[in-house]
Amino acid sequence: MTTSTNRVAIVTGASRGIGAALARRLASDGLSVVVNYAGSADAAARLVDEIEKAGGRAISCQADVSDPLAVKRLFDSAEAAYGGVDVLVNNAGIMKLGPLAQFDDASFDQSIAINLKGTFNGLREAAKRLRDGGRIVNFSTSVVGLYQPTYGVYAATKAAVEALTHILAKELGSRGITVNAVAPGPVATELFLEGKDQAVLDRIRQMNPLGRLGEVDDIARVVSVLVGPDSGWINGQIIRANGGVI
Ligand code: NAP
């Protein structure tokens, strides 16, 4: 594997939330980072600026991960800027909730398009273009395991991501590329907080052995380890990073 200082990481969905923390952390670990976003161009540009001011290297790149051609262009941009790609973090995702009886087709299709097809688009490109010794980190959720009502479609897309993780690890092992997934529990981001009142949040905090919600840096630290030089023997695993809630 190349050293951290000349390794290149694409982080999808890095304009906000967990992805932004991942981009900051990988840049401070010494990787050159491609900050992907869908619509939040200003937030992505501000993050790149912040990383550069802290002495890191980053570019931003718009690409809707559900579009295979856009994901190809995302890899093209990374290669044009930095000469190759070593790490893909497939973080971009959405969470549409609702009982199955009322779940609408548009929300179902969008969940599949971004969470499952978006992850697949990144994995297919990474399988062809990552340098040997690379790292892939997918994003699942601890809802795969907790299986709460209303999370059915979201959990189904993430269970599919876990299946892809196990199988791609076997397909890419001969090139020294590891493929793992992180499955966070509740993390205080827009995706999780939207639509939840204080009473619901208090109940979720109390469910956790550590008595709090996850913070984005809790997850960034785990991804830093999976991407870093000491984790080469961790492969094909789903790491539930959730404070022990399941
Ligand atoms: P978030 O705060 O809503 O941020 C989502 C990010 O994904 C944004 O940067 C957004 O970009 C990007 N994105 C959305 N659709 C995209 C698309 N089609 N193409 C490219 N980028 C897209 O979400 P988060 O909480 O950080 O979640 C990140 C990941 O962790 C997701 O996969 C989620 O399922 C997983 N996760 C989160 C939690 C949690 O409690 N927060 C728990 C378990 C798992 P724009 O800003 O440009 O829209």
Short mmCIF file of C-alpha atoms and ligand atoms in Angstrom, two decimals:
data_model
loop_
_atom_site.label_atom_id
_atom_site.label_comp_id
_atom_site.label_asym_id
_atom_site.label_seq_id
_atom_site.Cartn_x
_atom_site.Cartn_y
_atom_site.Cartn_z
CA MET A 1 0.00 0.00 0.00
CA THR A 2 1.12 3.57 -0.68
CA THR A 3 1.63 5.74 2.43
CA SER A 4 -1.13 8.03 3.77
CA THR A 5 0.56 11.09 2.36
CA ASN A 6 0.05 10.06 -1.25
CA ARG A 7 -3.22 8.17 -0.91
CA VAL A 8 -6.41 9.48 -2.42
CA ALA A 9 -9.92 9.04 -1.04
CA ILE A 10 -13.32 9.71 -2.56
CA VAL A 11 -15.98 10.33 0.10
CA THR A 12 -19.51 10.37 -1.32
CA GLY A 13 -22.06 12.64 0.34
CA ALA A 14 -19.35 14.65 2.06
CA SER A 15 -20.96 18.10 2.04
CA ARG A 16 -22.79 17.55 5.34
CA GLY A 17 -23.26 15.20 8.28
CA ILE A 18 -21.11 12.11 8.71
CA GLY A 19 -19.51 12.48 5.26
CA ALA A 20 -18.15 15.95 6.05
CA ALA A 21 -16.58 14.61 9.26
CA LEU A 22 -15.08 11.71 7.29
CA ALA A 23 -13.56 14.08 4.73
CA ARG A 24 -12.06 16.27 7.50
CA ARG A 25 -10.66 13.24 9.31
CA LEU A 26 -9.15 11.52 6.25
CA ALA A 27 -7.59 14.81 5.15
CA SER A 28 -6.06 15.25 8.62
CA ASP A 29 -4.78 11.64 8.34
CA GLY A 30 -2.86 12.84 5.27
CA LEU A 31 -5.03 11.59 2.41
CA SER A 32 -6.04 13.76 -0.54
CA VAL A 33 -9.82 13.89 -0.40
CA VAL A 34 -12.51 14.27 -3.05
CA VAL A 35 -15.55 15.84 -1.37
CA ASN A 36 -18.56 14.58 -3.34
CA TYR A 37 -21.98 16.20 -3.01
CA ALA A 38 -25.32 16.18 -4.82
CA GLY A 39 -26.76 19.68 -4.35
CA SER A 40 -24.86 21.43 -1.54
CA ALA A 41 -22.13 23.09 -3.64
CA ASP A 42 -21.51 25.91 -1.14
CA ALA A 43 -21.14 23.58 1.84
CA ALA A 44 -18.74 21.38 -0.14
CA ALA A 45 -16.67 24.40 -1.21
CA ARG A 46 -16.51 25.67 2.39
CA LEU A 47 -15.32 22.25 3.56
CA VAL A 48 -12.58 22.14 0.91
CA ASP A 49 -11.49 25.60 2.01
CA GLU A 50 -11.41 24.54 5.66
CA ILE A 51 -9.36 21.41 4.84
CA GLU A 52 -6.85 23.42 2.79
CA LYS A 53 -6.51 26.07 5.52
CA ALA A 54 -5.70 23.25 7.95
CA GLY A 55 -2.90 22.11 5.61
CA GLY A 56 -4.76 19.26 3.87
CA ARG A 57 -5.57 18.55 0.24
CA ALA A 58 -9.13 18.38 -1.11
CA ILE A 59 -11.31 19.13 -4.11
CA SER A 60 -15.09 19.11 -4.34
CA CYS A 61 -16.97 17.25 -7.05
CA GLN A 62 -20.68 17.24 -7.82
CA ALA A 63 -22.13 13.84 -8.72
CA ASP A 64 -25.49 12.26 -8.02
CA VAL A 65 -24.38 8.78 -6.95
CA SER A 66 -27.53 7.24 -8.41
CA ASP A 67 -26.25 8.17 -11.91
CA PRO A 68 -23.59 5.73 -13.18
CA LEU A 69 -22.11 8.26 -15.62
CA ALA A 70 -21.82 10.88 -12.88
CA VAL A 71 -19.98 8.36 -10.68
CA LYS A 72 -17.59 7.61 -13.58
CA ARG A 73 -16.93 11.35 -13.86
CA LEU A 74 -16.33 11.51 -10.10
CA PHE A 75 -13.52 8.95 -10.47
CA ASP A 76 -12.24 10.80 -13.59
CA SER A 77 -12.01 14.02 -11.55
CA ALA A 78 -10.15 12.28 -8.73
CA GLU A 79 -7.68 10.73 -11.16
CA ALA A 80 -7.20 14.02 -13.01
CA ALA A 81 -6.50 15.90 -9.76
CA TYR A 82 -4.42 13.33 -7.89
CA GLY A 83 -3.35 10.60 -10.33
CA GLY A 84 -5.38 7.69 -8.94
CA VAL A 85 -7.79 6.52 -6.26
CA ASP A 86 -6.99 4.33 -3.23
CA VAL A 87 -10.07 4.68 -1.05
CA LEU A 88 -13.80 4.86 -1.71
CA VAL A 89 -16.13 5.69 1.17
CA ASN A 90 -19.68 5.07 -0.02
CA ASN A 91 -21.36 7.32 2.53
CA ALA A 92 -24.07 9.13 0.51
CA GLY A 93 -27.53 8.03 1.57
CA ILE A 94 -31.06 9.07 2.38
CA MET A 95 -33.55 7.81 4.95
CA LYS A 96 -37.24 7.75 4.03
CA LEU A 97 -39.40 6.33 6.81
CA GLY A 98 -42.99 5.11 6.97
CA PRO A 99 -45.08 2.02 7.61
CA LEU A 100 -45.01 -0.30 4.60
CA ALA A 101 -48.79 0.01 4.15
CA GLN A 102 -48.42 3.74 3.44
CA PHE A 103 -44.98 3.79 1.79
CA ASP A 104 -45.17 5.48 -1.62
CA ASP A 105 -43.53 4.29 -4.83
CA ALA A 106 -41.50 7.47 -5.37
CA SER A 107 -39.86 7.17 -1.92
CA PHE A 108 -39.19 3.47 -2.50
CA ASP A 109 -37.59 4.13 -5.91
CA GLN A 110 -35.50 7.03 -4.57
CA SER A 111 -34.27 4.94 -1.62
CA ILE A 112 -33.19 2.13 -3.94
CA ALA A 113 -31.66 4.56 -6.47
CA ILE A 114 -29.46 6.39 -3.95
CA ASN A 115 -28.76 3.88 -1.17
CA LEU A 116 -28.46 0.68 -3.21
CA LYS A 117 -27.80 1.69 -6.85
CA GLY A 118 -25.65 4.61 -5.67
CA THR A 119 -23.51 2.27 -3.60
CA PHE A 120 -23.36 -0.23 -6.46
CA ASN A 121 -22.30 2.49 -8.91
CA GLY A 122 -19.41 3.42 -6.63
CA LEU A 123 -18.42 -0.20 -6.01
CA ARG A 124 -18.42 -1.11 -9.71
CA GLU A 125 -16.22 1.87 -10.54
CA ALA A 126 -13.93 1.23 -7.56
CA ALA A 127 -13.58 -2.46 -8.47
CA LYS A 128 -12.17 -1.41 -11.85
CA ARG A 129 -10.18 1.65 -10.84
CA LEU A 130 -8.91 1.45 -7.24
CA ARG A 131 -5.17 0.95 -6.94
CA ASP A 132 -3.99 -2.35 -5.43
CA GLY A 133 -3.99 -2.28 -1.62
CA GLY A 134 -6.97 0.07 -1.58
CA ARG A 135 -9.85 0.31 0.84
CA ILE A 136 -13.60 0.45 0.38
CA VAL A 137 -15.93 1.42 3.23
CA ASN A 138 -19.67 1.17 2.67
CA PHE A 139 -22.40 2.60 4.88
CA SER A 140 -25.08 0.38 6.41
CA THR A 141 -27.01 1.10 9.62
CA SER A 142 -27.63 -0.62 12.96
CA VAL A 143 -31.30 -0.59 11.96
CA VAL A 144 -30.22 -3.79 10.20
CA GLY A 145 -30.40 -5.67 13.48
CA LEU A 146 -32.75 -3.38 15.42
CA TYR A 147 -35.47 -3.58 12.71
CA GLN A 148 -37.77 -0.89 14.13
CA PRO A 149 -41.20 -0.31 12.55
CA THR A 150 -41.24 2.34 9.75
CA TYR A 151 -37.60 1.66 8.81
CA GLY A 152 -38.47 -1.22 6.42
CA VAL A 153 -37.38 0.18 3.06
CA TYR A 154 -34.33 1.96 4.49
CA ALA A 155 -33.22 -1.22 6.29
CA ALA A 156 -33.79 -3.27 3.12
CA THR A 157 -31.51 -1.00 1.07
CA LYS A 158 -28.81 -1.20 3.73
CA ALA A 159 -29.11 -4.99 4.14
CA ALA A 160 -28.45 -5.15 0.40
CA VAL A 161 -25.36 -2.95 0.89
CA GLU A 162 -24.14 -5.42 3.52
CA ALA A 163 -24.56 -8.29 1.03
CA LEU A 164 -22.54 -6.40 -1.60
CA THR A 165 -19.84 -5.73 1.02
CA HIS A 166 -19.35 -9.41 1.84
CA ILE A 167 -19.23 -10.47 -1.80
CA LEU A 168 -17.01 -7.69 -3.16
CA ALA A 169 -14.51 -8.41 -0.35
CA LYS A 170 -14.15 -11.90 -1.83
CA GLU A 171 -13.89 -10.59 -5.39
CA LEU A 172 -11.17 -8.00 -4.67
CA GLY A 173 -9.12 -9.79 -2.02
CA SER A 174 -6.49 -10.99 -4.48
CA ARG A 175 -5.53 -7.35 -5.13
CA GLY A 176 -5.15 -6.56 -1.43
CA ILE A 177 -8.24 -4.35 -1.48
CA THR A 178 -10.42 -4.62 1.62
CA VAL A 179 -14.17 -4.02 1.59
CA ASN A 180 -15.99 -3.36 4.86
CA ALA A 181 -19.11 -1.55 5.99
CA VAL A 182 -19.77 0.67 8.98
CA ALA A 183 -23.26 0.38 10.44
CA PRO A 184 -23.81 3.37 12.74
CA GLY A 185 -26.58 3.63 15.29
CA PRO A 186 -28.33 7.00 15.67
CA VAL A 187 -25.93 9.87 14.89
CA ALA A 188 -26.93 13.50 15.41
CA THR A 189 -27.20 14.67 11.77
CA GLU A 190 -30.01 16.18 9.69
CA LEU A 191 -30.83 12.73 8.30
CA PHE A 192 -31.51 11.36 11.78
CA LEU A 193 -32.87 14.40 13.63
CA GLU A 194 -35.45 15.44 11.02
CA GLY A 195 -38.99 14.94 12.32
CA LYS A 196 -38.00 13.71 15.82
CA ASP A 197 -39.13 15.71 18.86
CA GLN A 198 -37.29 16.00 22.20
CA ALA A 199 -39.25 13.16 23.83
CA VAL A 200 -38.34 10.75 21.00
CA LEU A 201 -34.69 11.81 21.14
CA ASP A 202 -34.60 11.33 24.93
CA ARG A 203 -36.03 7.81 24.52
CA ILE A 204 -33.42 6.95 21.90
CA ARG A 205 -30.62 8.28 24.14
CA GLN A 206 -31.91 6.15 27.04
CA MET A 207 -31.92 3.01 24.85
CA ASN A 208 -28.16 3.36 24.43
CA PRO A 209 -25.83 1.81 27.05
CA LEU A 210 -23.62 4.92 26.76
CA GLY A 211 -26.64 7.21 27.24
CA ARG A 212 -26.19 9.46 24.24
CA LEU A 213 -26.55 9.77 20.48
CA GLY A 214 -23.56 9.14 18.26
CA GLU A 215 -21.53 12.13 17.07
CA VAL A 216 -20.15 12.36 13.55
CA ASP A 217 -16.59 12.07 14.88
CA ASP A 218 -17.44 8.73 16.56
CA ILE A 219 -17.98 7.39 13.05
CA ALA A 220 -15.08 9.26 11.45
CA ARG A 221 -12.67 7.61 13.91
CA VAL A 222 -13.89 4.14 12.91
CA VAL A 223 -13.55 4.89 9.19
CA SER A 224 -10.07 6.32 9.81
CA VAL A 225 -9.04 2.96 11.27
CA LEU A 226 -10.62 0.96 8.43
CA VAL A 227 -8.90 3.13 5.82
CA GLY A 228 -5.58 3.26 7.66
CA PRO A 229 -2.51 1.04 7.38
CA ASP A 230 -3.20 -1.14 10.44
CA SER A 231 -6.54 -2.57 9.33
CA GLY A 232 -5.43 -4.70 6.36
CA TRP A 233 -6.63 -7.89 8.05
CA ILE A 234 -10.17 -6.55 8.61
CA ASN A 235 -12.05 -7.54 5.47
CA GLY A 236 -15.64 -8.34 4.57
CA GLN A 237 -16.89 -7.14 7.96
CA ILE A 238 -19.84 -5.06 9.07
CA ILE A 239 -18.71 -2.87 11.98
CA ARG A 240 -21.66 -1.77 14.11
CA ALA A 241 -20.51 1.54 15.58
CA ASN A 242 -23.37 2.42 17.89
CA GLY A 243 -22.35 2.63 21.56
CA GLY A 244 -23.69 -0.87 22.17
CA VAL A 245 -27.37 -0.38 21.33
CA ILE A 246 -27.29 -3.74 19.50
P1 NAP B 1 -27.06 13.65 5.95
O1 NAP B 1 -26.65 14.49 7.10
O2 NAP B 1 -28.47 13.73 5.45
O3 NAP B 1 -26.04 13.92 4.73
C1 NAP B 1 -26.23 13.21 3.54
C2 NAP B 1 -25.11 13.47 2.57
O4 NAP B 1 -25.33 12.64 1.43
C3 NAP B 1 -25.09 14.90 2.08
O5 NAP B 1 -23.75 15.31 1.90
C4 NAP B 1 -25.81 14.82 0.74
O6 NAP B 1 -25.35 15.76 -0.23
C5 NAP B 1 -25.38 13.45 0.28
N1 NAP B 1 -26.28 12.88 -0.73
C6 NAP B 1 -27.60 12.61 -0.62
N2 NAP B 1 -28.06 12.12 -1.78
C7 NAP B 1 -27.00 12.08 -2.63
C8 NAP B 1 -26.83 11.66 -3.95
N3 NAP B 1 -27.85 11.19 -4.68
N4 NAP B 1 -25.60 11.77 -4.53
C9 NAP B 1 -24.54 12.24 -3.81
N5 NAP B 1 -24.65 12.65 -2.54
C10 NAP B 1 -25.86 12.57 -1.95
O7 NAP B 1 -26.83 12.08 6.28
P2 NAP B 1 -25.87 11.38 7.38
O8 NAP B 1 -26.65 11.22 8.62
O9 NAP B 1 -24.56 12.05 7.41
O10 NAP B 1 -25.74 9.92 6.74
C11 NAP B 1 -24.60 9.49 6.02
C12 NAP B 1 -24.68 7.98 5.84
O11 NAP B 1 -24.72 7.34 7.12
C13 NAP B 1 -25.94 7.50 5.09
O12 NAP B 1 -25.59 6.44 4.22
C14 NAP B 1 -26.84 7.00 6.20
O13 NAP B 1 -27.75 6.03 5.75
C15 NAP B 1 -25.82 6.45 7.17
N6 NAP B 1 -26.31 6.35 8.54
C16 NAP B 1 -26.65 7.49 9.22
C17 NAP B 1 -27.14 7.36 10.53
C18 NAP B 1 -27.55 8.56 11.35
O14 NAP B 1 -28.16 8.37 12.40
N7 NAP B 1 -27.27 9.77 10.93
C19 NAP B 1 -27.23 6.10 11.12
C20 NAP B 1 -26.86 4.98 10.38
C21 NAP B 1 -26.39 5.12 9.10
P3 NAP B 1 -26.10 17.19 -0.45
O15 NAP B 1 -25.77 17.99 0.78
O16 NAP B 1 -25.45 17.74 -1.66
O17 NAP B 1 -27.55 16.88 -0.54
#
